[in-house]
Amino acid sequence: MKEIKVIDLKPGMEDVDLVVEIDYIPQNSWSIVFVKDETKDIKMIFSEEEIKKAKEGIKIKIKKGNVTLSRGQLQLNPHPDHPIEFLDSKE
């Protein structure tokens, strides 16, 4: 099976598994994070617990995520039963 990349994501996709890097966390954001791979970036919504762990440059793994269109912008959403896996930390 072909490894999926951010550039391949389309609205309505489900069960998306991929590894991305946290690229940008907007100031005063309580849940919005931008993640990227080598092809593109995409907006994600993190839970309150996940946002506490989020740091720019950390790689994360998404399992069974889905892709939506929010205000004309693609958004990657983690599956509620599969929390974001933080693969490394920049402590």
Coordinates of N, CA, C and O in Angstrom, one line a residue, residues 9-80:
L9 N -4.1 14.1 0.7 CA -5.4 14.2 1.4 C -6.5 15.0 0.7 O -6.2 16.1 0.1
K10 N -7.7 14.5 0.8 CA -8.9 15.1 0.2 C -10.0 15.1 1.2 O -10.1 14.2 2.0
P11 N -10.9 16.1 1.1 CA -12.1 16.1 2.0 C -12.8 14.8 1.9 O -13.0 14.3 0.8
G12 N -13.3 14.3 3.1 CA -14.1 13.1 3.1 C -13.3 11.8 3.3 O -13.8 10.8 3.6
M13 N -11.9 11.9 3.2 CA -11.1 10.7 3.5 C -11.2 10.3 4.9 O -11.3 11.1 5.8
E14 N -11.2 9.0 5.2 CA -11.3 8.4 6.5 C -10.2 7.4 6.7 O -9.7 6.9 5.7
D15 N -10.0 7.0 7.9 CA -9.0 5.9 8.2 C -7.6 6.3 7.7 O -7.0 5.4 7.1
V16 N -7.3 7.5 7.8 CA -6.0 8.0 7.3 C -4.9 7.8 8.4 O -5.1 8.2 9.5
D17 N -3.8 7.1 8.0 CA -2.7 6.9 8.9 C -1.5 7.6 8.3 O -1.2 7.4 7.1
L18 N -0.9 8.5 9.1 CA 0.3 9.1 8.6 C 1.2 9.7 9.7 O 0.7 9.9 10.8
V19 N 2.4 10.0 9.4 CA 3.4 10.6 10.3 C 3.6 12.0 9.8 O 4.0 12.2 8.7
V20 N 3.5 13.0 10.7 CA 3.7 14.4 10.3 C 4.5 15.1 11.5 O 4.7 14.5 12.5
E21 N 5.0 16.2 11.2 CA 5.8 17.0 12.2 C 4.9 18.3 12.5 O 4.3 18.9 11.6
I22 N 4.9 18.6 13.8 CA 4.2 19.8 14.2 C 5.1 21.0 13.7 O 6.2 21.1 14.0
D23 N 4.4 21.8 12.8 CA 5.1 22.9 12.1 C 4.9 24.2 12.8 O 5.9 24.9 13.0
Y24 N 3.7 24.5 13.3 CA 3.4 25.8 13.8 C 2.2 25.7 14.7 O 1.2 25.1 14.4
I25 N 2.4 26.4 15.9 CA 1.3 26.5 16.8 C 1.0 28.0 17.0 O 1.8 28.7 17.5
P26 N -0.2 28.4 16.4 CA -0.5 29.8 16.5 C -0.5 30.3 17.9 O -1.0 29.6 18.8
Q27 N 0.0 31.5 18.2 CA -0.1 32.2 19.5 C -1.5 32.3 19.9 O -2.4 32.6 19.1
N28 N -1.8 32.1 21.2 CA -3.1 32.1 21.8 C -4.1 31.1 21.2 O -5.3 31.3 21.3
S29 N -3.5 30.0 20.6 CA -4.4 29.0 20.1 C -4.6 28.0 21.2 O -3.7 27.5 21.9
W30 N -5.9 27.6 21.4 CA -6.2 26.6 22.4 C -6.3 25.2 21.8 O -6.3 24.2 22.6
S31 N -6.4 25.1 20.5 CA -6.5 23.7 19.9 C -5.9 23.6 18.5 O -5.8 22.5 18.0
I32 N -5.7 24.7 17.8 CA -5.3 24.6 16.4 C -3.7 24.5 16.3 O -3.0 25.2 17.0
V33 N -3.3 23.5 15.5 CA -1.9 23.2 15.3 C -1.8 23.0 13.8 O -2.6 22.3 13.1
F34 N -0.7 23.4 13.2 CA -0.4 23.1 11.8 C 0.7 22.1 11.8 O 1.7 22.2 12.5
V35 N 0.5 21.0 11.0 CA 1.4 19.9 10.9 C 1.8 19.8 9.4 O 1.1 20.3 8.5
K36 N 3.0 19.1 9.2 CA 3.5 19.0 7.8 C 4.2 17.7 7.6 O 4.7 17.1 8.6
D37 N 4.4 17.4 6.3 CA 5.4 16.4 5.9 C 6.2 17.1 4.8 O 6.1 18.3 4.7
E38 N 6.9 16.3 4.1 CA 7.8 17.0 3.0 C 7.0 17.5 1.8 O 7.6 18.2 1.0
T39 N 5.7 17.2 1.8 CA 4.9 17.6 0.6 C 4.0 18.9 0.9 O 3.7 19.6 0.0
K40 N 3.5 19.1 2.1 CA 2.6 20.2 2.4 C 2.3 20.3 3.9 O 2.7 19.4 4.6
D41 N 1.6 21.3 4.3 CA 1.1 21.4 5.7 C -0.4 21.4 5.7 O -1.1 21.5 4.7
I42 N -1.0 21.1 6.9 CA -2.4 21.0 7.1 C -2.8 21.4 8.5 O -2.0 21.2 9.4
K43 N -4.0 21.9 8.7 CA -4.4 22.3 10.0 C -5.0 21.0 10.7 O -5.6 20.2 10.1
M44 N -4.7 21.0 12.0 CA -5.3 19.9 12.9 C -5.9 20.6 14.1 O -5.5 21.6 14.5
I45 N -6.8 19.9 14.7 CA -7.4 20.3 16.0 C -6.9 19.3 17.0 O -7.1 18.1 16.9
F46 N -6.3 19.8 18.1 CA -5.8 18.9 19.2 C -6.7 19.0 20.3 O -7.3 20.1 20.6
S47 N -6.8 18.0 21.1 CA -7.5 18.0 22.4 C -6.7 18.9 23.4 O -5.6 19.2 23.2
E48 N -7.4 19.2 24.5 CA -6.7 20.0 25.5 C -5.4 19.3 26.1 O -4.4 19.9 26.3
E49 N -5.5 18.0 26.2 CA -4.4 17.2 26.7 C -3.3 17.2 25.7 O -2.1 17.3 26.0
E50 N -3.6 17.0 24.4 CA -2.6 16.9 23.4 C -1.9 18.3 23.2 O -0.7 18.3 22.9
I51 N -2.7 19.3 23.3 CA -2.1 20.7 23.0 C -1.0 20.9 24.1 O 0.0 21.6 23.8
K52 N -1.1 20.4 25.3 CA -0.1 20.6 26.3 C 1.2 19.9 26.0 O 2.2 20.4 26.4
K53 N 1.1 18.8 25.2 CA 2.3 18.1 24.8 C 2.9 18.6 23.5 O 4.1 18.3 23.2
A54 N 2.2 19.4 22.8 CA 2.6 19.9 21.4 C 3.7 20.9 21.5 O 3.7 21.9 22.2
K55 N 4.7 20.6 20.7 CA 5.9 21.6 20.5 C 6.3 21.5 19.1 O 6.3 20.4 18.4
E56 N 6.6 22.7 18.5 CA 7.0 22.7 17.1 C 8.2 21.8 16.9 O 9.1 21.8 17.8
G57 N 8.2 21.1 15.9 CA 9.4 20.2 15.5 C 9.2 18.7 16.0 O 9.9 17.8 15.5
I58 N 8.2 18.4 16.8 CA 7.9 17.1 17.2 C 7.1 16.3 16.1 O 6.2 16.8 15.5
K59 N 7.6 15.1 15.9 CA 6.8 14.2 15.0 C 5.7 13.5 15.7 O 5.9 13.1 16.9
I60 N 4.6 13.3 15.0 CA 3.4 12.7 15.6 C 2.9 11.7 14.6 O 3.1 11.8 13.4
K61 N 2.2 10.7 15.1 CA 1.6 9.6 14.3 C 0.1 9.7 14.5 O -0.4 9.8 15.6
I62 N -0.6 9.8 13.4 CA -2.1 9.9 13.3 C -2.6 8.5 12.9 O -2.1 8.0 11.8
K63 N -3.6 7.9 13.6 CA -4.1 6.6 13.2 C -5.6 6.8 13.0 O -6.3 7.4 13.8
K64 N -6.1 6.4 11.8 CA -7.5 6.4 11.5 C -8.2 7.8 11.5 O -9.3 8.0 11.9
G65 N -7.4 8.8 11.2 CA -7.9 10.2 11.1 C -8.8 10.4 10.0 O -9.0 9.5 9.1
N66 N -9.5 11.5 9.9 CA -10.3 11.8 8.8 C -10.0 13.3 8.4 O -9.5 14.1 9.1
V67 N -10.4 13.6 7.2 CA -10.1 14.9 6.6 C -11.4 15.6 6.3 O -12.3 15.0 5.7
T68 N -11.5 16.8 6.7 CA -12.7 17.7 6.5 C -12.2 19.0 5.8 O -11.1 19.3 5.7
L69 N -13.2 19.7 5.4 CA -13.0 21.1 4.9 C -13.6 22.1 5.9 O -14.8 22.0 6.2
S70 N -12.8 22.9 6.4 CA -13.2 23.9 7.4 C -12.9 25.3 7.0 O -11.7 25.6 6.8
R71 N -13.9 26.1 6.7 CA -13.7 27.5 6.2 C -12.8 27.5 5.0 O -11.9 28.3 4.8
G72 N -13.0 26.5 4.1 CA -12.3 26.5 2.8 C -10.9 25.9 3.0 O -10.1 25.9 2.0
Q73 N -10.5 25.4 4.1 CA -9.2 24.9 4.4 C -9.3 23.4 4.8 O -10.1 23.1 5.6
L74 N -8.4 22.6 4.2 CA -8.3 21.2 4.7 C -8.0 21.1 6.1 O -7.1 21.9 6.6
Q75 N -8.6 20.1 6.8 CA -8.3 19.9 8.2 C -8.2 18.4 8.5 O -9.1 17.7 8.1
L76 N -7.2 18.0 9.2 CA -7.0 16.6 9.6 C -7.4 16.5 11.0 O -7.0 17.2 11.9
N77 N -8.3 15.5 11.2 CA -8.9 15.3 12.5 C -8.5 13.9 13.1 O -8.8 12.9 12.4
P78 N -7.9 13.8 14.3 CA -7.6 12.5 14.8 C -8.9 11.8 15.2 O -9.9 12.4 15.5
H79 N -8.8 10.4 15.1 CA -10.0 9.6 15.5 C -10.1 9.6 17.1 O -9.1 9.5 17.8
P80 N -11.3 9.8 17.6 CA -11.5 9.8 19.0 C -11.0 8.6 19.8 O -10.6 8.7 21.0

